[in-house]
Short mmCIF file of C-alpha atoms in Angstrom, two decimals:
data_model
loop_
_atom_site.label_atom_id
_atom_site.label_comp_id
_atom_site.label_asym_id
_atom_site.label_seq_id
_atom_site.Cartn_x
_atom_site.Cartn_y
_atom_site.Cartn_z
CA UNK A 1 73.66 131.04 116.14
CA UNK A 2 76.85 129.35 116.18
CA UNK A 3 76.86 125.62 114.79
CA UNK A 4 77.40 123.64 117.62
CA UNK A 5 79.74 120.00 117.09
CA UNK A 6 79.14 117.04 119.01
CA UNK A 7 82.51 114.64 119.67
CA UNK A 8 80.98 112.11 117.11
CA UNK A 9 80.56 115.27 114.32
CA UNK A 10 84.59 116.69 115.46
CA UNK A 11 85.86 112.58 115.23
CA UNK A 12 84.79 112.31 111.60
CA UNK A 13 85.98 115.34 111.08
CA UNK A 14 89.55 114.27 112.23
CA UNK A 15 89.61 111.32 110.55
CA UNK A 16 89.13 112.70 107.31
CA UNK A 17 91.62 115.23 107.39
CA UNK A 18 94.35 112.54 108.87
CA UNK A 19 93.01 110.58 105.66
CA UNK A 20 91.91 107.65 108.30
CA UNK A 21 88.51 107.93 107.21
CA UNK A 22 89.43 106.81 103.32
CA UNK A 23 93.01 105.73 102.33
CA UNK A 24 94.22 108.64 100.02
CA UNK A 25 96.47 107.82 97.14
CA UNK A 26 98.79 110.67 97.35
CA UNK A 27 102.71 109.45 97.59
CA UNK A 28 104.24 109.93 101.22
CA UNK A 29 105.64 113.09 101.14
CA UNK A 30 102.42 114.60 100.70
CA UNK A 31 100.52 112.64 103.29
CA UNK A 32 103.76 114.17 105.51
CA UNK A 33 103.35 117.44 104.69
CA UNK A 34 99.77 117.46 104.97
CA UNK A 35 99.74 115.91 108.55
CA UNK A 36 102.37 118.75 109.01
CA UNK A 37 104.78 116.14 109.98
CA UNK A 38 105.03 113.21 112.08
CA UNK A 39 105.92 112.15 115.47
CA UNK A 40 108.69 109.77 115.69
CA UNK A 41 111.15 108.96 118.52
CA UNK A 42 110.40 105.75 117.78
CA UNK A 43 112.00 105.10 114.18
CA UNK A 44 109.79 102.51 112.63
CA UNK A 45 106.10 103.49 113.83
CA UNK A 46 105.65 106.66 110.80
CA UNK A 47 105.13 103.25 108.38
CA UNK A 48 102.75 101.92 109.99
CA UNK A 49 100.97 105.26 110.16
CA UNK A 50 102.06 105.56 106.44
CA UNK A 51 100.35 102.43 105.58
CA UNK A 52 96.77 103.19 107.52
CA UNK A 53 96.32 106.45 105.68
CA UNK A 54 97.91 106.24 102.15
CA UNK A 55 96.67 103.45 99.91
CA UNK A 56 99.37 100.89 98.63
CA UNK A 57 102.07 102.85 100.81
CA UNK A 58 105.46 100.64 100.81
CA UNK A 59 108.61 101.13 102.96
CA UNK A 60 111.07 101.69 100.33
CA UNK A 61 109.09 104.90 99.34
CA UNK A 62 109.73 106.70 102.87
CA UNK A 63 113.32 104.78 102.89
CA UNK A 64 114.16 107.01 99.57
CA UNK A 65 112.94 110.18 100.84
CA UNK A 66 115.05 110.06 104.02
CA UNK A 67 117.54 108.77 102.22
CA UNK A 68 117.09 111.81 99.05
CA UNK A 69 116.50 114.22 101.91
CA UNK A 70 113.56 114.81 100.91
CA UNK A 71 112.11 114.53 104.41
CA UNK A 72 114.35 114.33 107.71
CA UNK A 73 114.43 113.32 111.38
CA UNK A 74 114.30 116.37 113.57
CA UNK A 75 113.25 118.07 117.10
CA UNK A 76 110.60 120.19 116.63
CA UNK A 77 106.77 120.64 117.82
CA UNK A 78 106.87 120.07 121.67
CA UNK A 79 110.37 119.27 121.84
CA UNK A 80 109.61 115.64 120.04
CA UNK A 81 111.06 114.04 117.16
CA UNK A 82 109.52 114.47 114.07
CA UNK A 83 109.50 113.21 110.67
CA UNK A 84 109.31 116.01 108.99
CA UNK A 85 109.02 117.47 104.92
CA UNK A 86 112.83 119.04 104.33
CA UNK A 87 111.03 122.13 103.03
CA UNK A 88 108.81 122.22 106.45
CA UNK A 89 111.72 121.67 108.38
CA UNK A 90 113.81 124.88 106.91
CA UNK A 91 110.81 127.00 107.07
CA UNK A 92 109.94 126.20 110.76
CA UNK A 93 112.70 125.99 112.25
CA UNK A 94 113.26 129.56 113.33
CA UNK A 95 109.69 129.76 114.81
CA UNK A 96 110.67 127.07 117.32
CA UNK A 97 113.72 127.72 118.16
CA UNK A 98 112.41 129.98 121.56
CA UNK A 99 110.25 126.88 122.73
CA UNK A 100 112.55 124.37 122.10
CA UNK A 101 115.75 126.74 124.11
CA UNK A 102 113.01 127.20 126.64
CA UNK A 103 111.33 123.81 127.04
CA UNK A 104 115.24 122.50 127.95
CA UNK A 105 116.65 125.12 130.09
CA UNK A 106 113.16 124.91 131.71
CA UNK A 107 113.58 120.65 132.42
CA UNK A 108 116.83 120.90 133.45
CA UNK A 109 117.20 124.36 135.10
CA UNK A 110 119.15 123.19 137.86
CA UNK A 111 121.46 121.68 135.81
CA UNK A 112 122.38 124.22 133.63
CA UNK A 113 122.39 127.05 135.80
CA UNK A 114 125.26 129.20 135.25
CA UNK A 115 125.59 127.91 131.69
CA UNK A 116 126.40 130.43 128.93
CA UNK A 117 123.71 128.87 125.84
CA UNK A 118 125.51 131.48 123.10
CA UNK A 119 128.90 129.74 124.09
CA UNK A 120 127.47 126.35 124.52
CA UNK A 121 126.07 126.68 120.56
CA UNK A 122 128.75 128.58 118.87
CA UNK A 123 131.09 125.69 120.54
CA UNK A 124 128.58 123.05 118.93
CA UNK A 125 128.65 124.81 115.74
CA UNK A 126 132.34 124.63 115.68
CA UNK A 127 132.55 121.16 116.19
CA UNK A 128 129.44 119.99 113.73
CA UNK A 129 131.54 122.61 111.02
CA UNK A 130 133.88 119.96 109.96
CA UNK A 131 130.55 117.93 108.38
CA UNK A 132 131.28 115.00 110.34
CA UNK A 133 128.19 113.07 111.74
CA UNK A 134 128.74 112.45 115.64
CA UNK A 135 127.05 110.95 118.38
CA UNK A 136 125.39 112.91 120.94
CA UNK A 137 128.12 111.75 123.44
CA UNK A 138 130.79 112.69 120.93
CA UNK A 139 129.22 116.06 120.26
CA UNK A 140 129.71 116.82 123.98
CA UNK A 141 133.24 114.74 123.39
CA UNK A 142 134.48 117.29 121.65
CA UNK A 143 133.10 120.58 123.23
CA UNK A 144 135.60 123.52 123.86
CA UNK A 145 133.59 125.68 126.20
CA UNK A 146 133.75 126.83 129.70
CA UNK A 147 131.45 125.19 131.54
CA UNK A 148 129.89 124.03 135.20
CA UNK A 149 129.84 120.13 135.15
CA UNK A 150 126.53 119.99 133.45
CA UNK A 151 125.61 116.17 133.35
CA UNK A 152 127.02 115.13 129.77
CA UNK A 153 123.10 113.86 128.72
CA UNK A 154 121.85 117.09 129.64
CA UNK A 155 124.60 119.37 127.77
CA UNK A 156 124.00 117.03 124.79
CA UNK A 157 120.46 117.16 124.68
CA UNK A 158 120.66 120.94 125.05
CA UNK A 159 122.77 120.73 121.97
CA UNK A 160 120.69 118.73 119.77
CA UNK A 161 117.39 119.49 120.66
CA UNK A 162 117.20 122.93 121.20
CA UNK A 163 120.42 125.18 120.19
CA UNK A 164 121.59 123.48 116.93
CA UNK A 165 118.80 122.85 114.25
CA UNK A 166 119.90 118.93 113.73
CA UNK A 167 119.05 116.09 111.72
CA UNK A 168 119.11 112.39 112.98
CA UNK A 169 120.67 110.49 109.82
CA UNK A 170 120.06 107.65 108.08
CA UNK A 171 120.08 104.78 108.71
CA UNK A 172 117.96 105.45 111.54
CA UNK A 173 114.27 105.57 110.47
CA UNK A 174 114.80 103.30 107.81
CA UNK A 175 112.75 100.09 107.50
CA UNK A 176 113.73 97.17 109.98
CA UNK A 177 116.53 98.72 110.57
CA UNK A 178 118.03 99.94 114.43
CA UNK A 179 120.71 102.31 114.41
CA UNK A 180 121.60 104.96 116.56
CA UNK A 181 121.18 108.61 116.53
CA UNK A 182 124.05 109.97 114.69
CA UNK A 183 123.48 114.35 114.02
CA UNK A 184 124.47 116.63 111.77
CA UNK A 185 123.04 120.09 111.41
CA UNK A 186 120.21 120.67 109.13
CA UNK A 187 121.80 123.19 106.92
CA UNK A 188 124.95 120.52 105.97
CA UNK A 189 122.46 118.03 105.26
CA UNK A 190 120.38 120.19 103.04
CA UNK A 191 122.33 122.65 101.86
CA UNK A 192 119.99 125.43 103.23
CA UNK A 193 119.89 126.83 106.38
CA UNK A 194 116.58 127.64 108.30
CA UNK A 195 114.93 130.12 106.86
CA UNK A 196 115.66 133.45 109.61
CA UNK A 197 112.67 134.68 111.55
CA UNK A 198 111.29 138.26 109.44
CA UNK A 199 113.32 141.24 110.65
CA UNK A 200 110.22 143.20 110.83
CA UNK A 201 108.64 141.59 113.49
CA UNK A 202 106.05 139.81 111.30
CA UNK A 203 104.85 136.20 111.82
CA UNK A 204 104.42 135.18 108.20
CA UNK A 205 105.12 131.04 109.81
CA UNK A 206 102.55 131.40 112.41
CA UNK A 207 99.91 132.17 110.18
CA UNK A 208 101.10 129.37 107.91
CA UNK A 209 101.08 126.94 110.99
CA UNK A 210 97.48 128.04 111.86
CA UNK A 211 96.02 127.48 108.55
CA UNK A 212 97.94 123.93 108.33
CA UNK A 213 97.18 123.09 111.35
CA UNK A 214 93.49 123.21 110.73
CA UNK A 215 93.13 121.86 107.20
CA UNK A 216 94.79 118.57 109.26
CA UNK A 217 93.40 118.81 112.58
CA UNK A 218 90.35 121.23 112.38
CA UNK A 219 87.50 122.22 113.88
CA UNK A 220 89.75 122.82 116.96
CA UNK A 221 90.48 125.12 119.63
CA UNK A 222 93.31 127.91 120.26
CA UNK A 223 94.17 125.58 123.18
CA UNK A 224 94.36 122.10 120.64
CA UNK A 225 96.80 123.92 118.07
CA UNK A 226 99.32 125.35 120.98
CA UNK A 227 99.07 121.98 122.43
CA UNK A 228 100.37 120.48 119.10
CA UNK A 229 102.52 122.49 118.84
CA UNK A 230 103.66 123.57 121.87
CA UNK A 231 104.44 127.49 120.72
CA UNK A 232 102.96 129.80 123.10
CA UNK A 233 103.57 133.24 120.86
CA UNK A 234 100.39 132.37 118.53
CA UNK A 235 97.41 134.56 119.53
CA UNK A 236 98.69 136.86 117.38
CA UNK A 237 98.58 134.68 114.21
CA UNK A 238 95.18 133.29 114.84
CA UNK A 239 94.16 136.95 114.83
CA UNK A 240 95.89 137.97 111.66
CA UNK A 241 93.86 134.79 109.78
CA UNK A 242 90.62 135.18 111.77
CA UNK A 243 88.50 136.41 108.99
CA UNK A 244 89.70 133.39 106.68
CA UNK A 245 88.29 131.08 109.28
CA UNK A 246 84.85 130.08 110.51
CA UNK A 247 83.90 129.42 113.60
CA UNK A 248 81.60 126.61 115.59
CA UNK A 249 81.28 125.37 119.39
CA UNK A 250 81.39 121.97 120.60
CA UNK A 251 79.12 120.95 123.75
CA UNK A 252 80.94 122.86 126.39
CA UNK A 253 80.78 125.53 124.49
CA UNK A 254 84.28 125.99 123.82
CA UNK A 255 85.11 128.01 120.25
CA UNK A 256 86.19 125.93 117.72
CA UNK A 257 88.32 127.53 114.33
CA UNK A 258 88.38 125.93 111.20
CA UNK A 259 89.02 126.94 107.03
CA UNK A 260 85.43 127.37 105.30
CA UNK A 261 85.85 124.88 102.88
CA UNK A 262 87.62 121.95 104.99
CA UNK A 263 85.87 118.21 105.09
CA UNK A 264 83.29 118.04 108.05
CA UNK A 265 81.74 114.70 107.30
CA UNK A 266 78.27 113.71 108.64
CA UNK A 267 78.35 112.27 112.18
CA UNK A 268 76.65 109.26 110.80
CA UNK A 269 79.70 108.69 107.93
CA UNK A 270 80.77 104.84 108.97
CA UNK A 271 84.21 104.67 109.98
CA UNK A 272 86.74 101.90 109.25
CA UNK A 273 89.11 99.58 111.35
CA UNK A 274 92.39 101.76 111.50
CA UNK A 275 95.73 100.54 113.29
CA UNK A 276 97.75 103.32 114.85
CA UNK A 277 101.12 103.90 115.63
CA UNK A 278 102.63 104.75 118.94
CA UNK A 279 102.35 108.76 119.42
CA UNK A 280 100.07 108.93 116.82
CA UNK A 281 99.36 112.51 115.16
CA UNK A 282 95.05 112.02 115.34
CA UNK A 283 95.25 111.15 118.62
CA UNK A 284 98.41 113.71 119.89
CA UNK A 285 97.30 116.97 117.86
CA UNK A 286 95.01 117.90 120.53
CA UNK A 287 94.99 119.33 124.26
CA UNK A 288 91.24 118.08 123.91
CA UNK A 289 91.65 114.12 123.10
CA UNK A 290 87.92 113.27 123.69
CA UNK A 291 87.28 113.67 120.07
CA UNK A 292 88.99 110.40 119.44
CA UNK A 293 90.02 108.47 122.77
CA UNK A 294 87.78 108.13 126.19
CA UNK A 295 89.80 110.52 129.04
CA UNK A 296 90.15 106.81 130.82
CA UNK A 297 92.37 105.77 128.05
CA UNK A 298 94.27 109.38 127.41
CA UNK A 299 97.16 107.58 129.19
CA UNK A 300 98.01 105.59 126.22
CA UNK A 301 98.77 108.06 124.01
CA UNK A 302 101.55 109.55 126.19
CA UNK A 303 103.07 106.45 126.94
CA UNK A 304 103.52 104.67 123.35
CA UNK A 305 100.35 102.42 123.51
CA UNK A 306 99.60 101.80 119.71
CA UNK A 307 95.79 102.26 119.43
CA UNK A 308 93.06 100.71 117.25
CA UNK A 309 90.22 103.05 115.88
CA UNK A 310 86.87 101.25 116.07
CA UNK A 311 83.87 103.55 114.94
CA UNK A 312 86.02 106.17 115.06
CA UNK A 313 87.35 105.60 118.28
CA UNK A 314 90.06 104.10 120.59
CA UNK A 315 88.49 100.83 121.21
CA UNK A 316 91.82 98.50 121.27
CA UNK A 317 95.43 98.37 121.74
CA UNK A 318 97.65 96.18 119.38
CA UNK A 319 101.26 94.79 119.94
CA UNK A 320 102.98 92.59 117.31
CA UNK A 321 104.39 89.58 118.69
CA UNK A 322 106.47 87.06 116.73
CA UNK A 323 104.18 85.55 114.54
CA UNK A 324 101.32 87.04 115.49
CA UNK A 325 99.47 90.63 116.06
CA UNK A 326 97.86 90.97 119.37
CA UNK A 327 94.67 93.07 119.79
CA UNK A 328 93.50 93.84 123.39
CA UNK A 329 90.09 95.54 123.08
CA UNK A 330 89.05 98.26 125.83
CA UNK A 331 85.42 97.43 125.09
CA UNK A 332 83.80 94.90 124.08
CA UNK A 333 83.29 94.38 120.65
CA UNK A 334 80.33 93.64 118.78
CA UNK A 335 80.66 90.65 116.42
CA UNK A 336 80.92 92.58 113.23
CA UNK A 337 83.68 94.67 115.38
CA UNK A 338 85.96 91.91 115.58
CA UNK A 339 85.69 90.66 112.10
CA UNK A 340 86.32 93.62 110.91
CA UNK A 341 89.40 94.72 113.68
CA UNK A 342 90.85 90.48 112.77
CA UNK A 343 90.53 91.71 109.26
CA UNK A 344 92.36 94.89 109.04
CA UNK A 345 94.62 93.43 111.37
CA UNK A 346 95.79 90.89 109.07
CA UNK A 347 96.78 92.94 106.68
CA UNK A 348 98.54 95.44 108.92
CA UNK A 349 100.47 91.62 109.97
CA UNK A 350 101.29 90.89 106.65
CA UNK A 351 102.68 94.47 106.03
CA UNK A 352 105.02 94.21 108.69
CA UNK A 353 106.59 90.80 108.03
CA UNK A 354 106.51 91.16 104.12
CA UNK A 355 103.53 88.38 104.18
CA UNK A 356 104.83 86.17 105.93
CA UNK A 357 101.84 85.85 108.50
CA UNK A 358 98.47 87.33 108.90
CA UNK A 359 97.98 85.62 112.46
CA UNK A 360 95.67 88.06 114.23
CA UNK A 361 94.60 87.28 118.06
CA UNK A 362 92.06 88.70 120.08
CA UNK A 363 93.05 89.11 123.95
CA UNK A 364 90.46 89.61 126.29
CA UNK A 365 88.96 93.00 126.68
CA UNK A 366 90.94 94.83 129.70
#
């Protein structure tokens, strides 16, 4: 008989493996690579999830990796931003590149039609050759190609997003500090390009992306890792690794995969306070959400609503205000809940302003 999960068994689970159940003390790149990156259109939210999973995390520590290229800005699973490992980055590129082409031309089909995408890149490739950061709108600037008026937004995005593997550079993504996107292809700022997909039709990436995937994310479905991920060529990779994996059900039934030895806590583990940061990774890495956040609440996670794990759970929404962080539970809270959600709160307030305040205020529950 297959072992069958219940949401409260799959939620611990999560939370361990997103290191949200206990603070782990490994330094930042490693809590990157292990979440297999990061989402981050928005620049300054990956330190706050930074500081809710890695004990004594401090800014300067993902400021020097950006900086050190260590770890870079870049489009990649579902077409989104991520913060990303450098060495992830060159080694997944090429294994995205079809989804991220397609996900564009599909958006803005009307748009482009007629376009010729080898011309448009080779003519962004010329341009980016000289090593000069640029703009989005100067990328398109400076385009020699023959082309149907394309809207200049959608040519650029096309550009940076999908045909040229790119890099958003510091100073964007550093701490407190707004700057705008400035691009330069991955291989100038690494010195590498993307590693090439195999030439004999083998999917060594896909396999890897299946068995990170689950030591992060796992027990979860086929449909959870092409949701994260937003590749649609993987059957074939969860096949190759199927006998590495074991498998379980949760209530409806649905197959769950996961590696053998992977933490699957008890149900009844306690779970602490946690502040999350818009488009956060444990809430995001699955087509099935319920794990982690009621379906009456899914909406927040698509539209930048930073969340508050209570039990396990989405049970708040916070905002920081000047001088003070504002918490909005969806629930109401026991009153152990809120000392515990004022608590943690205060010292996610004091992280963000350096100490200077620890104001924390409850809103009423919506």
């Amino acid at each position: 008989m297959t072992t069958v999960l219940d949401t409260r068994a799959l939620g611990r689970a999560t939370l361990a493996r997103q290191f949200l159940l206990d603070r782990t003390t490994a330094p930042a790149l490693d809590v990157i690579t292990h979440l297999c990156g990061m989402q981050a259109q928005e620049p300054q939210e990956p330190f706050t999830g930074l500081w809710s999973r890695a004990r004594d995390f401090r800014p300067a520590e993902l400021d020097a990796l950006l900086t050190g290229r260590q770890a870079v800005r870049t489009h990649l699973m579902r077409r989104t931003v991520h913060l990303m490992a450098a060495a992830d980055a060159l080694a997944w590129r090429a294994r995205h590149d079809t989804m991220l082409r397609q996900r564009v031309v599909t958006t803005y089909r009307a748009e482009l039609a007629g376009l010729d995408l080898e011309e448009v890149a080779a003519a962004g490739r010329a341009v980016m050759a000289d090593g000069r950061p640029r703009t989005m709108a100067e990328l398109v600037d400076a385009l020699d190609v023959r082309r149907p008026a394309a809207p200049r937004r959608v040519l650029g995005e096309l550009l940076v997003a999908a045909l040229v593997p790119m890099v958003q550079l510091p100073p964007r993504g550093l701490w407190r500090t707004r700057a705008g996107v400035r691009n330069l292809p991955l291989a100038t700022w690494l010195g590498q390009h993307p590693a090439p997909l195999p030439a004999d039709g083998s999917d060594p990436v896909g396999r890897t992306l299946v068995r990170r995937y689950l030591a992060a994310y796992g027990p979860a479905s086929s449909a959870d890792l092409r949701s994260w991920c937003g590749l649609t060529g993987l059957p074939a990779a969860v096949k190759a690794v199927r006998d590495e994996l074991v498998t379980f059900r949760d209530e409806r039934g649905r197959e769950l995969l996961d590696l053998p030895d992977a933490p699957r806590p008890d149900p009844g583990t306690p779970a602490p306070v946690r502040f999350l940061p818009a488009f956060d990774n444990a809430i995001l890495g699955y087509h099935d959400r319920t794990r982690i956040i009621d379906d009456a609440h899914r909406g927040l996670s698509v539209a930048g609503g930073r969340a508050v794990l209570v039990d396990g759970r989405v049970g708040a929404t916070w905002t920081a205000e000047p001088g003070t962080l504002v918490v909005t539970p969806l629930r109401s809270l026991t009153p152990a809940e809120r000392a515990d959600v004022v608590e943690e709160g205060r010292a996610l307030a004091a992280f963000l302003t350096d100490d200077a305040h620890h104001r924390v205020r409850l809103a009423d529950a919506r």
